[in-house]
Amino acid sequence: MSNLSHFDADGQAHMVDVSGKAITDRIATAQSWIKMTPQTLDLIKQGTAKKGDVLGIARLAGIMAAKKTSDLIPLCHPLPITKVTVDLTPDDALPGVQITATVKTSGQTGVEMEALTAASTTALTVYDMVKAVQKDMEIGGLRVTLKDGGKSGLFENP
């Protein structure tokens, strides 16, 4: 287990010590999607869902989730997040909503987990907002598409 940083020499889980790492600007982007029927997507696009502005509320939920990531993921460091953006794009071809979350910080560890948490929570919130009209929506495609900063440098996953 020596290659896994969240385990010590005895195989015990621990929080990684990042105190020796340089403070650098860091960014991560994650994506997900939620598939639904064209009728459910039309409700979202027209803003006529009973619970209100689905995309606006889901965007706020994603931003809040990024800020709470260390409360949800046990070995994740609490970070001074400097920016979170969550973009939701209705996609008739899916049909559904494409989600992209980008998180920035200036610190000693990356923000991939924050971006992933934002993207997944955004999709879950879309589901919650329209589950009354469709319960069989599908959430998927969760992945890091970009990470930059720190020792490992740029990673892109198109």
PDB file of C-alpha atoms in Angstrom:
ATOM      1  CA  MET A   1       0.000   0.000   0.000  1.00  0.00           C
ATOM      2  CA  SER A   2       3.021   2.294  -0.104  1.00  0.00           C
ATOM      3  CA  ASN A   3       1.764   3.956  -3.318  1.00  0.00           C
ATOM      4  CA  LEU A   4      -1.504   5.011  -1.679  1.00  0.00           C
ATOM      5  CA  SER A   5      -0.941   8.240   0.210  1.00  0.00           C
ATOM      6  CA  HIS A   6      -3.927   7.809   2.540  1.00  0.00           C
ATOM      7  CA  PHE A   7      -2.365   4.737   4.177  1.00  0.00           C
ATOM      8  CA  ASP A   8       0.647   4.663   6.473  1.00  0.00           C
ATOM      9  CA  ALA A   9       3.389   1.996   6.489  1.00  0.00           C
ATOM     10  CA  ASP A  10       1.182  -0.263   8.639  1.00  0.00           C
ATOM     11  CA  GLY A  11      -1.772   0.015   6.252  1.00  0.00           C
ATOM     12  CA  GLN A  12      -3.760   2.320   8.534  1.00  0.00           C
ATOM     13  CA  ALA A  13      -5.794   5.134   7.018  1.00  0.00           C
ATOM     14  CA  HIS A  14      -4.545   8.623   7.840  1.00  0.00           C
ATOM     15  CA  MET A  15      -4.875  12.169   6.612  1.00  0.00           C
ATOM     16  CA  VAL A  16      -1.945  13.066   4.376  1.00  0.00           C
ATOM     17  CA  ASP A  17       0.464  15.646   5.809  1.00  0.00           C
ATOM     18  CA  VAL A  18       0.624  18.429   3.212  1.00  0.00           C
ATOM     19  CA  SER A  19       2.549  20.889   5.396  1.00  0.00           C
ATOM     20  CA  GLY A  20       5.727  20.416   3.356  1.00  0.00           C
ATOM     21  CA  LYS A  21       4.044  21.104   0.028  1.00  0.00           C
ATOM     22  CA  ALA A  22       4.340  24.455  -1.711  1.00  0.00           C
ATOM     23  CA  ILE A  23       1.316  26.736  -1.808  1.00  0.00           C
ATOM     24  CA  THR A  24       0.297  26.986  -5.454  1.00  0.00           C
ATOM     25  CA  ASP A  25      -2.780  28.003  -7.425  1.00  0.00           C
ATOM     26  CA  ARG A  26      -4.862  24.921  -8.095  1.00  0.00           C
ATOM     27  CA  ILE A  27      -7.907  24.220 -10.216  1.00  0.00           C
ATOM     28  CA  ALA A  28     -10.065  21.184 -10.957  1.00  0.00           C
ATOM     29  CA  THR A  29     -13.060  20.647 -13.209  1.00  0.00           C
ATOM     30  CA  ALA A  30     -15.485  17.734 -12.975  1.00  0.00           C
ATOM     31  CA  GLN A  31     -18.470  16.782 -15.073  1.00  0.00           C
ATOM     32  CA  SER A  32     -21.629  14.735 -14.686  1.00  0.00           C
ATOM     33  CA  TRP A  33     -24.995  14.462 -16.387  1.00  0.00           C
ATOM     34  CA  ILE A  34     -28.565  13.581 -15.562  1.00  0.00           C
ATOM     35  CA  LYS A  35     -30.758  11.924 -18.210  1.00  0.00           C
ATOM     36  CA  MET A  36     -34.519  12.357 -18.264  1.00  0.00           C
ATOM     37  CA  THR A  37     -37.444  12.354 -20.659  1.00  0.00           C
ATOM     38  CA  PRO A  38     -37.826  15.253 -23.068  1.00  0.00           C
ATOM     39  CA  GLN A  39     -40.994  16.248 -21.171  1.00  0.00           C
ATOM     40  CA  THR A  40     -39.128  16.550 -17.856  1.00  0.00           C
ATOM     41  CA  LEU A  41     -36.359  18.515 -19.562  1.00  0.00           C
ATOM     42  CA  ASP A  42     -38.992  20.887 -21.008  1.00  0.00           C
ATOM     43  CA  LEU A  43     -40.326  21.567 -17.485  1.00  0.00           C
ATOM     44  CA  ILE A  44     -36.817  22.513 -16.398  1.00  0.00           C
ATOM     45  CA  LYS A  45     -36.136  24.696 -19.445  1.00  0.00           C
ATOM     46  CA  GLN A  46     -39.493  26.472 -19.161  1.00  0.00           C
ATOM     47  CA  GLY A  47     -39.079  27.025 -15.422  1.00  0.00           C
ATOM     48  CA  THR A  48     -42.442  25.420 -14.624  1.00  0.00           C
ATOM     49  CA  ALA A  49     -41.334  22.748 -12.147  1.00  0.00           C
ATOM     50  CA  LYS A  50     -43.405  22.925  -8.943  1.00  0.00           C
ATOM     51  CA  LYS A  51     -40.331  23.377  -6.710  1.00  0.00           C
ATOM     52  CA  GLY A  52     -39.122  26.405  -8.663  1.00  0.00           C
ATOM     53  CA  ASP A  53     -35.948  27.268 -10.577  1.00  0.00           C
ATOM     54  CA  VAL A  54     -34.371  23.829 -10.935  1.00  0.00           C
ATOM     55  CA  LEU A  55     -31.119  24.956 -12.535  1.00  0.00           C
ATOM     56  CA  GLY A  56     -30.598  27.915 -10.189  1.00  0.00           C
ATOM     57  CA  ILE A  57     -31.201  25.875  -7.043  1.00  0.00           C
ATOM     58  CA  ALA A  58     -29.037  22.997  -8.312  1.00  0.00           C
ATOM     59  CA  ARG A  59     -26.220  25.477  -9.063  1.00  0.00           C
ATOM     60  CA  LEU A  60     -26.355  26.801  -5.491  1.00  0.00           C
ATOM     61  CA  ALA A  61     -26.401  23.258  -4.108  1.00  0.00           C
ATOM     62  CA  GLY A  62     -23.263  22.412  -6.098  1.00  0.00           C
ATOM     63  CA  ILE A  63     -21.457  25.502  -4.812  1.00  0.00           C
ATOM     64  CA  MET A  64     -22.452  24.704  -1.227  1.00  0.00           C
ATOM     65  CA  ALA A  65     -21.356  21.077  -1.666  1.00  0.00           C
ATOM     66  CA  ALA A  66     -17.884  22.098  -2.841  1.00  0.00           C
ATOM     67  CA  LYS A  67     -17.471  24.131   0.354  1.00  0.00           C
ATOM     68  CA  LYS A  68     -18.574  21.170   2.535  1.00  0.00           C
ATOM     69  CA  THR A  69     -16.505  18.436   0.879  1.00  0.00           C
ATOM     70  CA  SER A  70     -14.183  17.895   3.846  1.00  0.00           C
ATOM     71  CA  ASP A  71     -17.280  17.315   6.029  1.00  0.00           C
ATOM     72  CA  LEU A  72     -18.364  14.467   3.718  1.00  0.00           C
ATOM     73  CA  ILE A  73     -15.112  12.793   2.627  1.00  0.00           C
ATOM     74  CA  PRO A  74     -13.269  11.588   5.755  1.00  0.00           C
ATOM     75  CA  LEU A  75      -9.638  12.158   4.713  1.00  0.00           C
ATOM     76  CA  CYS A  76     -10.216  15.280   2.618  1.00  0.00           C
ATOM     77  CA  HIS A  77      -8.513  18.475   3.829  1.00  0.00           C
ATOM     78  CA  PRO A  78     -10.635  21.545   4.555  1.00  0.00           C
ATOM     79  CA  LEU A  79      -9.514  24.097   1.971  1.00  0.00           C
ATOM     80  CA  PRO A  80      -9.778  27.845   1.467  1.00  0.00           C
ATOM     81  CA  ILE A  81     -11.766  27.704  -1.767  1.00  0.00           C
ATOM     82  CA  THR A  82     -11.337  30.873  -3.797  1.00  0.00           C
ATOM     83  CA  LYS A  83     -13.900  30.200  -6.556  1.00  0.00           C
ATOM     84  CA  VAL A  84     -16.597  27.704  -7.510  1.00  0.00           C
ATOM     85  CA  THR A  85     -18.543  27.740 -10.753  1.00  0.00           C
ATOM     86  CA  VAL A  86     -21.271  25.288 -11.667  1.00  0.00           C
ATOM     87  CA  ASP A  87     -22.625  25.314 -15.213  1.00  0.00           C
ATOM     88  CA  LEU A  88     -25.798  23.432 -16.106  1.00  0.00           C
ATOM     89  CA  THR A  89     -26.575  23.021 -19.788  1.00  0.00           C
ATOM     90  CA  PRO A  90     -29.875  21.550 -20.970  1.00  0.00           C
ATOM     91  CA  ASP A  91     -29.088  18.996 -23.675  1.00  0.00           C
ATOM     92  CA  ASP A  92     -31.921  17.859 -25.948  1.00  0.00           C
ATOM     93  CA  ALA A  93     -29.736  15.099 -27.427  1.00  0.00           C
ATOM     94  CA  LEU A  94     -29.138  13.446 -24.033  1.00  0.00           C
ATOM     95  CA  PRO A  95     -31.985  14.326 -23.171  1.00  0.00           C
ATOM     96  CA  GLY A  96     -31.116  15.893 -19.846  1.00  0.00           C
ATOM     97  CA  VAL A  97     -28.689  18.304 -18.248  1.00  0.00           C
ATOM     98  CA  GLN A  98     -24.907  18.420 -18.627  1.00  0.00           C
ATOM     99  CA  ILE A  99     -23.109  19.638 -15.494  1.00  0.00           C
ATOM    100  CA  THR A 100     -19.620  21.134 -15.214  1.00  0.00           C
ATOM    101  CA  ALA A 101     -18.151  22.234 -11.873  1.00  0.00           C
ATOM    102  CA  THR A 102     -14.865  24.111 -11.518  1.00  0.00           C
ATOM    103  CA  VAL A 103     -13.168  24.810  -8.199  1.00  0.00           C
ATOM    104  CA  LYS A 104     -10.108  26.966  -7.491  1.00  0.00           C
ATOM    105  CA  THR A 105      -7.865  27.432  -4.473  1.00  0.00           C
ATOM    106  CA  SER A 106      -4.422  28.589  -3.576  1.00  0.00           C
ATOM    107  CA  GLY A 107      -3.093  25.940  -1.244  1.00  0.00           C
ATOM    108  CA  GLN A 108      -1.069  22.822  -0.577  1.00  0.00           C
ATOM    109  CA  THR A 109      -3.448  20.222  -2.010  1.00  0.00           C
ATOM    110  CA  GLY A 110      -5.775  19.949  -4.978  1.00  0.00           C
ATOM    111  CA  VAL A 111      -9.508  20.497  -5.355  1.00  0.00           C
ATOM    112  CA  GLU A 112     -10.522  17.452  -7.394  1.00  0.00           C
ATOM    113  CA  MET A 113     -12.739  16.115  -4.608  1.00  0.00           C
ATOM    114  CA  GLU A 114     -14.465  19.477  -4.280  1.00  0.00           C
ATOM    115  CA  ALA A 115     -15.196  19.591  -8.025  1.00  0.00           C
ATOM    116  CA  LEU A 116     -16.490  16.002  -8.016  1.00  0.00           C
ATOM    117  CA  THR A 117     -18.664  16.699  -4.976  1.00  0.00           C
ATOM    118  CA  ALA A 118     -20.085  19.818  -6.621  1.00  0.00           C
ATOM    119  CA  ALA A 119     -20.886  18.006  -9.886  1.00  0.00           C
ATOM    120  CA  SER A 120     -22.535  15.038  -8.176  1.00  0.00           C
ATOM    121  CA  THR A 121     -24.547  17.136  -5.708  1.00  0.00           C
ATOM    122  CA  THR A 122     -25.753  19.337  -8.543  1.00  0.00           C
ATOM    123  CA  ALA A 123     -27.071  16.262 -10.390  1.00  0.00           C
ATOM    124  CA  LEU A 124     -28.695  14.949  -7.205  1.00  0.00           C
ATOM    125  CA  THR A 125     -30.405  18.285  -6.677  1.00  0.00           C
ATOM    126  CA  VAL A 126     -31.815  18.292 -10.211  1.00  0.00           C
ATOM    127  CA  TYR A 127     -33.189  14.824  -9.453  1.00  0.00           C
ATOM    128  CA  ASP A 128     -34.721  16.017  -6.184  1.00  0.00           C
ATOM    129  CA  MET A 129     -36.329  19.019  -7.826  1.00  0.00           C
ATOM    130  CA  VAL A 130     -38.210  17.029 -10.505  1.00  0.00           C
ATOM    131  CA  LYS A 131     -38.561  13.538  -9.026  1.00  0.00           C
ATOM    132  CA  ALA A 132     -42.293  14.167  -8.588  1.00  0.00           C
ATOM    133  CA  VAL A 133     -42.714  14.025 -12.372  1.00  0.00           C
ATOM    134  CA  GLN A 134     -40.050  11.399 -13.166  1.00  0.00           C
ATOM    135  CA  LYS A 135     -38.495   8.895 -10.793  1.00  0.00           C
ATOM    136  CA  ASP A 136     -36.415   6.905 -13.294  1.00  0.00           C
ATOM    137  CA  MET A 137     -33.884   9.601 -14.209  1.00  0.00           C
ATOM    138  CA  GLU A 138     -30.294   8.415 -14.543  1.00  0.00           C
ATOM    139  CA  ILE A 139     -27.204  10.183 -13.188  1.00  0.00           C
ATOM    140  CA  GLY A 140     -23.794   9.364 -14.611  1.00  0.00           C
ATOM    141  CA  GLY A 141     -20.594  10.450 -16.284  1.00  0.00           C
ATOM    142  CA  LEU A 142     -18.996  11.715 -13.068  1.00  0.00           C
ATOM    143  CA  ARG A 143     -15.302  12.347 -13.721  1.00  0.00           C
ATOM    144  CA  VAL A 144     -12.475  14.819 -13.355  1.00  0.00           C
ATOM    145  CA  THR A 145     -11.832  16.482 -16.707  1.00  0.00           C
ATOM    146  CA  LEU A 146      -9.090  18.890 -15.660  1.00  0.00           C
ATOM    147  CA  LYS A 147      -6.666  19.304 -12.779  1.00  0.00           C
ATOM    148  CA  ASP A 148      -3.800  21.749 -12.624  1.00  0.00           C
ATOM    149  CA  GLY A 149      -1.380  23.081 -10.028  1.00  0.00           C
ATOM    150  CA  GLY A 150       0.934  21.454  -7.558  1.00  0.00           C
ATOM    151  CA  LYS A 151       3.754  19.021  -8.169  1.00  0.00           C
ATOM    152  CA  SER A 152       1.908  16.785 -10.654  1.00  0.00           C
ATOM    153  CA  GLY A 153       0.987  19.683 -12.960  1.00  0.00           C
ATOM    154  CA  LEU A 154      -1.637  19.584 -15.673  1.00  0.00           C
ATOM    155  CA  PHE A 155      -3.998  16.635 -16.145  1.00  0.00           C
ATOM    156  CA  GLU A 156      -6.661  16.713 -18.842  1.00  0.00           C
ATOM    157  CA  ASN A 157      -9.295  14.038 -19.408  1.00  0.00           C
ATOM    158  CA  PRO A 158     -11.317  15.089 -22.465  1.00  0.00           C
TER     159      PRO A 158
END
